CSV table of C-alpha atoms in Angstrom, one decimal:
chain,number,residue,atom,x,y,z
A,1085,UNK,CA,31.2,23.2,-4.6
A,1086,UNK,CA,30.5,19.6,-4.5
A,1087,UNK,CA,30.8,17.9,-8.1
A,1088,UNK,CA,27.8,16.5,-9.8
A,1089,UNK,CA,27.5,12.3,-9.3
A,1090,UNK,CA,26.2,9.6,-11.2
A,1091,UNK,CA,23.4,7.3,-9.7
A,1092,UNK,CA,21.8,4.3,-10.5
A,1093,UNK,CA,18.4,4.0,-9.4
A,1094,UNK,CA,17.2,0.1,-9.4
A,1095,UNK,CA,12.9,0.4,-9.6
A,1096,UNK,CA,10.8,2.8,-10.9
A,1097,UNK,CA,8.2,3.2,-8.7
A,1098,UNK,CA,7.1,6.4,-6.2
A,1099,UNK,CA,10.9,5.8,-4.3
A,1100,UNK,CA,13.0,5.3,-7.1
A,1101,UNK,CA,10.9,8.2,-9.5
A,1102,UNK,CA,10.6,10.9,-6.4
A,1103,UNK,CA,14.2,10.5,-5.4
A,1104,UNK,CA,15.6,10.7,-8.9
A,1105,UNK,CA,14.0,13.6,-9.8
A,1106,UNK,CA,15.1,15.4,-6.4
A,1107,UNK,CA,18.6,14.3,-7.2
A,1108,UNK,CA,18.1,15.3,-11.2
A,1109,UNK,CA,17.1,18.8,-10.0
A,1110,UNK,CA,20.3,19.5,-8.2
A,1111,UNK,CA,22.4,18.4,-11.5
A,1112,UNK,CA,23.1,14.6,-10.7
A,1113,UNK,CA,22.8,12.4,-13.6
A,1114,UNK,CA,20.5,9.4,-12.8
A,1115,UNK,CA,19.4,6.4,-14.7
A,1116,UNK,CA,16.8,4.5,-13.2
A,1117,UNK,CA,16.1,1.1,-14.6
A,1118,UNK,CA,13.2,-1.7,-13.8
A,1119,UNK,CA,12.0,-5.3,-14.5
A,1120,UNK,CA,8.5,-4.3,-16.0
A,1121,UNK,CA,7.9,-2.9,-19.0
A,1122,UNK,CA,6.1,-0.1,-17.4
A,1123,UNK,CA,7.0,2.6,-14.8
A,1124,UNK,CA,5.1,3.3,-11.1
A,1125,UNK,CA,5.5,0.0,-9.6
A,1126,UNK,CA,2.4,-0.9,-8.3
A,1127,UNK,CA,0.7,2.4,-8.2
A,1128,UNK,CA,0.9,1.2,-12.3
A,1129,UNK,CA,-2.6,2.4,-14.3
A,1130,UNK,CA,-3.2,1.2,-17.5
A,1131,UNK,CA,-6.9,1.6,-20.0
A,1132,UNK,CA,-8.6,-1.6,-20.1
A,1133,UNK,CA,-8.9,-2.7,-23.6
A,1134,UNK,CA,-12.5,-4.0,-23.4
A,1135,UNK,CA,-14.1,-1.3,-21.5
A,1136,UNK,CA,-11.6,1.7,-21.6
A,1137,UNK,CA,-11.6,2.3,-17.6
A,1138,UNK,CA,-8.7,3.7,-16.1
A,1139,UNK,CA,-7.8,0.3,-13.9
A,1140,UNK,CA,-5.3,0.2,-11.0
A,1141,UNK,CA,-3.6,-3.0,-12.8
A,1142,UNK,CA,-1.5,-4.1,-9.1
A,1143,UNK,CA,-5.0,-3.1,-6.8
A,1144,UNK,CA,-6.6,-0.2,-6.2
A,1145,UNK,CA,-4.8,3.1,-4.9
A,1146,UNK,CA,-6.3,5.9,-3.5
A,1147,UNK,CA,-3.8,9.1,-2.5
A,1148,UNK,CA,-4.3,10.5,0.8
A,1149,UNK,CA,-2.3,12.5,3.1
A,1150,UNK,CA,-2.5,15.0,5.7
A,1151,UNK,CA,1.0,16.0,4.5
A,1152,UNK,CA,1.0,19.5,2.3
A,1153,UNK,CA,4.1,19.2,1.0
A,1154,UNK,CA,3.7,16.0,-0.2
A,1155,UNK,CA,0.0,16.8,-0.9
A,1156,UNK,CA,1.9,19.9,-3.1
A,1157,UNK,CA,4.7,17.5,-4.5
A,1158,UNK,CA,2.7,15.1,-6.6
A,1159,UNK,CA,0.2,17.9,-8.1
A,1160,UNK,CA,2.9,19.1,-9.5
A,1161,UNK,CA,3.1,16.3,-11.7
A,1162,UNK,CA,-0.5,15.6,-12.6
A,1163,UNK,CA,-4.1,16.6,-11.3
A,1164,UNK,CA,-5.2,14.7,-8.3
A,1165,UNK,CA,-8.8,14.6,-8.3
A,1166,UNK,CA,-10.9,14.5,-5.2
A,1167,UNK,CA,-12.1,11.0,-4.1
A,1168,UNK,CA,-13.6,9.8,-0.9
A,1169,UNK,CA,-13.0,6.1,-0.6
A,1170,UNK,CA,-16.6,4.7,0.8
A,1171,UNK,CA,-15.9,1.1,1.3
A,1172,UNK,CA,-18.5,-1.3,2.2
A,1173,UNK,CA,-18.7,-4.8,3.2
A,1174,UNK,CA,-20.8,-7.5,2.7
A,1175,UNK,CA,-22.1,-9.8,5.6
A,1176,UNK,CA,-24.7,-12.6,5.2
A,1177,UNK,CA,-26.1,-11.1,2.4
A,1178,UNK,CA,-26.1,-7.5,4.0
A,1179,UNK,CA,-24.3,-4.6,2.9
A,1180,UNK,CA,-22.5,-2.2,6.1
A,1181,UNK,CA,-20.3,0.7,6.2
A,1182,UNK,CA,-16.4,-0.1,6.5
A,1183,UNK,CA,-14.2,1.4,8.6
A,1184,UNK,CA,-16.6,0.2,11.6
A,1185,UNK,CA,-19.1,3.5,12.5
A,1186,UNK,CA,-22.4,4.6,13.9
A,1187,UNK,CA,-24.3,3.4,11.1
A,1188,UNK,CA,-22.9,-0.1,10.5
A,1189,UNK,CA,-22.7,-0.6,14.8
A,1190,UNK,CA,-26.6,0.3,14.1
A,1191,UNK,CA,-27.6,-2.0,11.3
A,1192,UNK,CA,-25.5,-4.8,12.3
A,1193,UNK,CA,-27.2,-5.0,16.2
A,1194,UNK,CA,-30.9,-3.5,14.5
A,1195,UNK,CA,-30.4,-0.4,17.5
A,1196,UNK,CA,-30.9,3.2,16.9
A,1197,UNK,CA,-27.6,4.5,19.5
A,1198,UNK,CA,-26.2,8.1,20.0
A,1199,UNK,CA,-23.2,8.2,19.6
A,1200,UNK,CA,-22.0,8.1,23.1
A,1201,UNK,CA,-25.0,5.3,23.6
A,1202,UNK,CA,-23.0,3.3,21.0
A,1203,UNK,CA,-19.2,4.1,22.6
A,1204,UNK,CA,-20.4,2.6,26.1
A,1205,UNK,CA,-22.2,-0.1,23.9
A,1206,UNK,CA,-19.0,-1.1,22.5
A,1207,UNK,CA,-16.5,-0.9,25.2
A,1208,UNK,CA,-19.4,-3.1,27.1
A,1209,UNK,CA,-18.7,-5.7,24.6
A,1210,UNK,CA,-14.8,-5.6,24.5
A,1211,UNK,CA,-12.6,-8.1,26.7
A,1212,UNK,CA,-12.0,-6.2,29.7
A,1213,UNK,CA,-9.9,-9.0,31.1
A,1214,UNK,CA,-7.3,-8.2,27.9
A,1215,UNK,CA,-4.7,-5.6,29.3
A,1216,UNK,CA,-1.9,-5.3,26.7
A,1217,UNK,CA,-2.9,-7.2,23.4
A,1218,UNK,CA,-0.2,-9.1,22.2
A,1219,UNK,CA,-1.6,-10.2,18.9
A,1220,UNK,CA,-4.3,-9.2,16.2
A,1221,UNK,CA,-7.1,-11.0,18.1
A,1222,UNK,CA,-6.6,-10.0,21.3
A,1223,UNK,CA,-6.5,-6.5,19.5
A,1224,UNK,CA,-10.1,-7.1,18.2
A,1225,UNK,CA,-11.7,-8.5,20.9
A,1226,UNK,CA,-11.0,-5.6,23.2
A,1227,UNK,CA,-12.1,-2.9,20.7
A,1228,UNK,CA,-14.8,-4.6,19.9
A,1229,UNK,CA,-16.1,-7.9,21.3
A,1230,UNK,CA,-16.6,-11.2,19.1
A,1231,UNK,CA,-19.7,-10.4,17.7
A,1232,UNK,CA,-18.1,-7.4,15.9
A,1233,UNK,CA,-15.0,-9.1,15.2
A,1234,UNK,CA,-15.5,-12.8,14.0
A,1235,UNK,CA,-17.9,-10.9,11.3
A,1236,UNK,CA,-15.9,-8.6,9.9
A,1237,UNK,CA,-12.2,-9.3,10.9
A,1238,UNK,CA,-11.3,-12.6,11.4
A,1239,UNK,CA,-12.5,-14.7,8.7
A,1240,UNK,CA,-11.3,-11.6,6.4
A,1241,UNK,CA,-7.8,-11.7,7.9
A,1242,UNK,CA,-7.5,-15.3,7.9
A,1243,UNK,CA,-8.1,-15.0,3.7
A,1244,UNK,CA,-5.4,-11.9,3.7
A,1245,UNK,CA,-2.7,-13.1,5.5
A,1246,UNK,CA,-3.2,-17.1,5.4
A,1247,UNK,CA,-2.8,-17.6,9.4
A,1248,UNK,CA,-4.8,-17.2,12.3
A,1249,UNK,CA,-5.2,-13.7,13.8
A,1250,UNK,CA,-3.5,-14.7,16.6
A,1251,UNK,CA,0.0,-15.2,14.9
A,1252,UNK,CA,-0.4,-11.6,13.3
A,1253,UNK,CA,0.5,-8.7,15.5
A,1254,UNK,CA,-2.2,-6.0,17.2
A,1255,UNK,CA,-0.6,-2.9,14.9
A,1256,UNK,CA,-2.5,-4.4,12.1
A,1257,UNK,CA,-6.0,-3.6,13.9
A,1258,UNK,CA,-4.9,-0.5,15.2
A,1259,UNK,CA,-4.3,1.2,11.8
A,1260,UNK,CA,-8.1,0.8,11.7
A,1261,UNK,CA,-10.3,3.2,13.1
A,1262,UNK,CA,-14.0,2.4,15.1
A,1263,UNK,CA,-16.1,5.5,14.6
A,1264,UNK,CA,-18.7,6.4,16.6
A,1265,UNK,CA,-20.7,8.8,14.2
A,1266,UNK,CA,-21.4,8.7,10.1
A,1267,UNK,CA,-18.1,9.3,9.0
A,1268,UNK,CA,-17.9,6.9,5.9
A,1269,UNK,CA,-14.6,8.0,4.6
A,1270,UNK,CA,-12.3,5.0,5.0
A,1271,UNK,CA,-9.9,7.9,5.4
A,1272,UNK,CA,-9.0,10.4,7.8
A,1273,UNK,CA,-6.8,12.8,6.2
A,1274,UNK,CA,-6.7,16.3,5.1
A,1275,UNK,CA,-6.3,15.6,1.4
A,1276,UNK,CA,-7.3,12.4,-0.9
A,1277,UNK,CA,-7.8,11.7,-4.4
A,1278,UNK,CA,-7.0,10.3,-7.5
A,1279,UNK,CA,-5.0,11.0,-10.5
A,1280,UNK,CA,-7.2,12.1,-13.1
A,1281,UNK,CA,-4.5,10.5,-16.0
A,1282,UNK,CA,-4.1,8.0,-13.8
A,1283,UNK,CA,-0.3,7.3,-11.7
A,1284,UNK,CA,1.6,6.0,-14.2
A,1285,UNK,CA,1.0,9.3,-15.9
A,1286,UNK,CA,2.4,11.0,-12.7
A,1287,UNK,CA,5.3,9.0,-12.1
A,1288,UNK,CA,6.3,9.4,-16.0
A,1289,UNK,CA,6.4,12.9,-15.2
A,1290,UNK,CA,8.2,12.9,-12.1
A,1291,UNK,CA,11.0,11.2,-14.6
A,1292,UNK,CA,10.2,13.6,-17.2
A,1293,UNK,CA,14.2,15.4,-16.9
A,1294,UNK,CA,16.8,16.1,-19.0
A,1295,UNK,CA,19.2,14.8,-16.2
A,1296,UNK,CA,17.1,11.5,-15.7
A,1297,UNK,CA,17.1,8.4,-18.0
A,1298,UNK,CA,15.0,4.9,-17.9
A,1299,UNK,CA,15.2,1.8,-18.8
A,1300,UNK,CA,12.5,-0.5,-18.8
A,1301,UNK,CA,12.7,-4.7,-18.9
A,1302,UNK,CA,15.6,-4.0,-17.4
A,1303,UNK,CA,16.6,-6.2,-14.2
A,1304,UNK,CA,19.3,-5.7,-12.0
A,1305,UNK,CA,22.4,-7.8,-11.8
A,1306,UNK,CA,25.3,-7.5,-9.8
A,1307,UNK,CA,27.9,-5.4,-10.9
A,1308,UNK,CA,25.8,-2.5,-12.7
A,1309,UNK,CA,26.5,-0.2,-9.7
A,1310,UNK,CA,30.5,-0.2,-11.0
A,1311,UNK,CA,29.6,2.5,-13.3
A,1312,UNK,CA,28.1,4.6,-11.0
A,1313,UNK,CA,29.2,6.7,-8.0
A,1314,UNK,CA,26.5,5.3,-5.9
A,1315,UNK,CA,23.0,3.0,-6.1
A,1316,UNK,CA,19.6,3.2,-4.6
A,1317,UNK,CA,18.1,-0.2,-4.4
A,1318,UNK,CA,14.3,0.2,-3.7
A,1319,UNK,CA,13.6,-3.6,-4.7
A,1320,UNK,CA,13.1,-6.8,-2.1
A,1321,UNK,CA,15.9,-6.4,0.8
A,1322,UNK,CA,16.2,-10.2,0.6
A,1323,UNK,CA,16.4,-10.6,-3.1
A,1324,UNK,CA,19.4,-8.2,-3.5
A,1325,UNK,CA,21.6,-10.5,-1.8
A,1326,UNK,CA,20.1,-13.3,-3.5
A,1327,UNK,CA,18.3,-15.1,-0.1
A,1328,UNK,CA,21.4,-16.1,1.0
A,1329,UNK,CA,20.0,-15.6,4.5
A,1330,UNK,CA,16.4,-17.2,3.6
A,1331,UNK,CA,13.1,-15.6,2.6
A,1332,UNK,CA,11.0,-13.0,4.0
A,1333,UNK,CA,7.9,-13.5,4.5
A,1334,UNK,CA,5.0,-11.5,2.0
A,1335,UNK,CA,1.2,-12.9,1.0
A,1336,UNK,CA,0.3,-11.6,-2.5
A,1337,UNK,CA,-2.7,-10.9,-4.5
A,1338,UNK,CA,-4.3,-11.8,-7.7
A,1339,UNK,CA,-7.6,-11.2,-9.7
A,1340,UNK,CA,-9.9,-12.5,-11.6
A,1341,UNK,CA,-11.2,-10.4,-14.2
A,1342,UNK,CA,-15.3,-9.9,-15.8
A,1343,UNK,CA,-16.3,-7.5,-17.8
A,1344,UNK,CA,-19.9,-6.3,-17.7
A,1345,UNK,CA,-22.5,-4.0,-19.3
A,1346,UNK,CA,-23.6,-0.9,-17.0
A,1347,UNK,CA,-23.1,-1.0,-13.4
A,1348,UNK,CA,-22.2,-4.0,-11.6
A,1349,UNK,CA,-21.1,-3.2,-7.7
A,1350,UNK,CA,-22.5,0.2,-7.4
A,1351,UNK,CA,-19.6,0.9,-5.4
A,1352,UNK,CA,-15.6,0.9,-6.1
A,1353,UNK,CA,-14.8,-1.4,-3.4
A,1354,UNK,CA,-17.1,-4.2,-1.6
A,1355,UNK,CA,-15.4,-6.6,1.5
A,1356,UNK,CA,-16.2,-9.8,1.8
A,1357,UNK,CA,-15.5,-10.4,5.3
A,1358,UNK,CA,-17.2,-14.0,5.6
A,1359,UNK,CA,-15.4,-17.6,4.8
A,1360,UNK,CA,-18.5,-18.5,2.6
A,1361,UNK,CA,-16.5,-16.4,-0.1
A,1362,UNK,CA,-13.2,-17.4,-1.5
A,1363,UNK,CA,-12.1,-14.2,-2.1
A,1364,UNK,CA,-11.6,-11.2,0.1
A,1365,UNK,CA,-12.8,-7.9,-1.6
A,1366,UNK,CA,-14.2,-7.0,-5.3
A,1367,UNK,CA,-13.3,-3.7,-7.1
A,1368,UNK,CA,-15.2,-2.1,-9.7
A,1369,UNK,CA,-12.5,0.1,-10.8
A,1370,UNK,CA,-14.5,2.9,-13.2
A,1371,UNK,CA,-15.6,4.0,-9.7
A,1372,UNK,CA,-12.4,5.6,-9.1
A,1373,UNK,CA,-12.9,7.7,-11.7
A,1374,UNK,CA,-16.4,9.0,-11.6
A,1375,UNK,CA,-15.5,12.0,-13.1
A,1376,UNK,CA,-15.5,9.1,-16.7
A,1377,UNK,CA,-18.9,7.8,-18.3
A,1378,UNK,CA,-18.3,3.9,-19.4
A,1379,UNK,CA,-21.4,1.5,-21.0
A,1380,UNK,CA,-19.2,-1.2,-19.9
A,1381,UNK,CA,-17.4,-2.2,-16.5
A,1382,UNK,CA,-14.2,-4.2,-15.1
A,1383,UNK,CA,-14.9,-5.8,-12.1
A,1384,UNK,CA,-11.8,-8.0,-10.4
A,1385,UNK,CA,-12.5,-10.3,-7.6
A,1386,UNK,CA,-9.6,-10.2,-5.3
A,1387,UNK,CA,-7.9,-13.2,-3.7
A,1388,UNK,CA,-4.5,-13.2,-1.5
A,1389,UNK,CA,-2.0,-15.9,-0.8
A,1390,UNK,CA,1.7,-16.9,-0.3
A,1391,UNK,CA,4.1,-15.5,-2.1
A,1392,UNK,CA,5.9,-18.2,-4.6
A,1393,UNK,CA,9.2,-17.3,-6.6
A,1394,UNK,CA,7.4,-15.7,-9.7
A,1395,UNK,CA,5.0,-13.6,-7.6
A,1396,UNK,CA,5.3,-10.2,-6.3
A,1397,UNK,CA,5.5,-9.3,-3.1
A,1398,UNK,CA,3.0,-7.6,-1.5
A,1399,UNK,CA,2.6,-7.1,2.0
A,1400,UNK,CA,5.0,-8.0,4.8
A,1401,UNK,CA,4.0,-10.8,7.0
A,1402,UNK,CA,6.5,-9.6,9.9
A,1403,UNK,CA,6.1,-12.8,11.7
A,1404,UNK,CA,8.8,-12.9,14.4
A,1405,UNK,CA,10.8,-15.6,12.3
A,1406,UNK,CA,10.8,-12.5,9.9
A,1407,UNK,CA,11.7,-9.6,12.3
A,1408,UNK,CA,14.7,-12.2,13.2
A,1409,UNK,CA,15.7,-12.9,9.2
A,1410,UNK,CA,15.1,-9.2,8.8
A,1411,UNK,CA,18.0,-7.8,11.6
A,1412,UNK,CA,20.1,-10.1,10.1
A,1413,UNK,CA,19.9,-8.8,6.4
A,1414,UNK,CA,19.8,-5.2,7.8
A,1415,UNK,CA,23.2,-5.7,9.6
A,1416,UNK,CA,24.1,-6.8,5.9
A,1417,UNK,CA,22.8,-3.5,4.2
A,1418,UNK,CA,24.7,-1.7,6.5
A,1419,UNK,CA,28.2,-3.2,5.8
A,1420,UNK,CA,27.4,-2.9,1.5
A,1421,UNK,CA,29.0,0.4,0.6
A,1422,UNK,CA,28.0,2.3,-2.1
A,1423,UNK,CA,24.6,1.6,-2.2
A,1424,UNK,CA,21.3,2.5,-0.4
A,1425,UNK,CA,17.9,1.2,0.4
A,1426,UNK,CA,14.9,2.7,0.1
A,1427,UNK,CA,11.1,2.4,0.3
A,1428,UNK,CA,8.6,-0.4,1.4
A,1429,UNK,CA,10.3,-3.3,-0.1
A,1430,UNK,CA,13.8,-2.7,0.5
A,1431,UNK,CA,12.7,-1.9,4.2
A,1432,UNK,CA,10.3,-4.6,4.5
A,1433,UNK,CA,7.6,-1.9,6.0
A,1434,UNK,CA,4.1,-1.8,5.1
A,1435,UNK,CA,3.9,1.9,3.4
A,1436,UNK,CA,1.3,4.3,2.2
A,1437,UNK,CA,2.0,6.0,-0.9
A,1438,UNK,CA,2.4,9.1,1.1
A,1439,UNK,CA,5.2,7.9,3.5
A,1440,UNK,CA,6.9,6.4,0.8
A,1441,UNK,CA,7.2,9.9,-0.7
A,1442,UNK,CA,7.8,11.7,2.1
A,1443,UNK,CA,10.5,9.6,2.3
A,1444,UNK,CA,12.3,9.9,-0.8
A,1445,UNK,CA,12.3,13.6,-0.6
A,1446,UNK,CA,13.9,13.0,3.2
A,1447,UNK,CA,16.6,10.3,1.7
A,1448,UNK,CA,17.4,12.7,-1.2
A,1449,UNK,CA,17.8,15.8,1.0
A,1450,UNK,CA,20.5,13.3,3.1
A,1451,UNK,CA,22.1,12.6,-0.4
A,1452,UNK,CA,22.6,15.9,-1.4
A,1453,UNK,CA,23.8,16.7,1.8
A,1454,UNK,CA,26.1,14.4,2.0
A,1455,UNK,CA,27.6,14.8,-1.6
A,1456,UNK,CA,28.2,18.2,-0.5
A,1457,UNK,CA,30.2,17.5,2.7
A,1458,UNK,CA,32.4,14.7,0.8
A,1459,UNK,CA,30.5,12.1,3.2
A,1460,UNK,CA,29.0,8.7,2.5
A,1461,UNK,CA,25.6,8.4,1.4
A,1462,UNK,CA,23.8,6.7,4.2
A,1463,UNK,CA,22.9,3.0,3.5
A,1464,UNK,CA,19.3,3.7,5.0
A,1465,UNK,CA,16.8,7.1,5.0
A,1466,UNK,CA,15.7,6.2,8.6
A,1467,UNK,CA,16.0,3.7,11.1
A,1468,UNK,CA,15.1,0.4,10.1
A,1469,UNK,CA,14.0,-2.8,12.5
């Protein structure tokens, strides 16, 4: 029988937590430390002192997964409500449906189509003459014509991601879906919801063991692995080796905060797609929690830009300067022994909290695995590039 190890887990969000606790629960002592002076990254909830809503302090998450074991996983650590995510977006001063479906294809053209009237309706207005997109315009315009698009995607993306759609690759669209019915739900997946204590309360849990230990306000520095047998490192790929190789490239977010009496959006989430506005959604965030009664609301008006030095990173740009910087650091990881790399940021993947879990749970199962044979830990859970 292979003897028990000693990790160091650097970051406590949904990577660092889940794999922890997989690696607590087969007698490994783990201490997992991080930056903040809070746990769950930022899935982190937190009461707002002037109104008392639940608020999603890093943006607004909403669980869903198709995934039953994953689905199964994080109920075991707090109740998951049931929330459907209805986003809406507003477009000279009118209000449609988002993801793009029969009602908002509809309103926006003032039509009453079927639904396979509004299909051949669409593919009518796509670029025919675009084969293979190569970027995220392209993309649009041959799902869905310029009328569609330059309404609702491009001014929007050019907010998000500081560039023109045309630098940004085609999978970005693509997650999105066109519907051709009612379907509102910005999701399609068996399960979604919401922590009722909110997901700092799960992830607590999750590092609720007697095997586990934390340590918050807490950054790493090199040279705290020595104690340990082996680390996971689920923080910025680039930081860890101190952008010796250069930056990668993330936009961020930030808010701005009101407070209000009653109700102010009528909805959790409103787009604002158009370049009249500065900003590129606005949350009311009691709406994630209807099952709560509130006389007063938070409202945070969204905005995105680069990424400076005191910012955190948020969503991968994976320009091809990027992809390039990236293989090179990867080739790096490899060669580090002793330590791992796991989740979004230590990847440099755009990931859903559901993947991210999923993988954790795959990564420890590897660990264990390879404790028990006498092997080396793998640097990475799965292929990265």
């Amino acid at each position: 029988m292979a003897s028990h190890k000693k990790f160091l887990v650097i970051g406590a969000g949904f990577s660092g937590a889940v794999f922890a606790r997989e690696m607590a629960e087969s007698g490994h002592q783990v201490k997992v430390i991080d930056e903040r002076n809070h746990v769950a990254g930022n899935c982190h909830t937190e009461r707002d002192s002037d109104t008392n809503v639940m608020v999603h302090v890093y943006g607004p998450h909403i669980f869903n997964t198709s995934n039953e074991l994953v689905w199964d996983y994080v109920n075991r650590f707090g109740e998951f409500v049931p929330f459907i995510n209805r986003v809406k977006a507003c477009v000279n001063e009118r209000v449609y449906s988002m993801p793009i479906n029969l009602h908002t294809i509809n309103q926006f053209f003032n039509k009453a189509m079927s639904p396979s009237q509004a299909e051949e309706f669409i593919k009518q207005l796509g670029d025919s003459s675009i084969i293979e997109p190569q970027n995220f315009e392209e993309q649009a315009l041959k799902m869905l014509g310029k009328e569609l698009y330059e309404a609702f995607f491009k001014f929007y993306t050019i907010k998000q991601w500081g560039t023109e759609p045309k630098y940004l690759p085609a999978s970005i669209l693509k997650r999105l879906p066109v519907r051709f019915n009612y379907n509102d739900n910005y999701y399609n997946k068996k399960y979604q919801g919401i922590p009722r204590h909110g997901y700092t309360s799960v992830v607590e849990n999750i590092l609720q063991h007697d095997n586990i230990s934390v340590e918050l306000g807490c950054k790493y520095s090199e040279g705290m692995e020595q104690e340990y047998d082996h680390m996971v490192y689920t923080g910025p790929l680039d930081a860890f080796f101190n952008f010796e190789l250069g930056s990668l490239g993330y936009r961020t977010v930030y808010w701005e905060k009101e407070t209000h009496e009653g109700d102010f959006l009528g909805n959790a989430v409103i787009n604002y797609p158009g370049i009249d506005k500065k900003y590129t959604r606005v949350h009311e965030h009691k709406h994630f929690a209807p099952w709560e009664e509130h006389e007063k609301t938070s409202v945070f008006y969204e905005f995105s830009k680069e990424t400076s030095e005191n910012d955190i990173p948020y969503y991968p740009k994976r320009l091809k300067s990027d992809m390039d910087l990236l293989s090179m650091y990867l080739e790096k990881a490899k060669q580090t022994t002793n330590v791992s790399f796991l989740g979004r940021l230590a990847t440099y993947r755009y990931m859903d909290m559901e993947k991210v879990i999923e993988e954790a749970i795959d990564f420890a199962e590897q660990a264990k695995l390879a404790v028990s044979e006498g092997k080396a830990i793998p640097a990475f859970g799965v292929p990265c590039e």
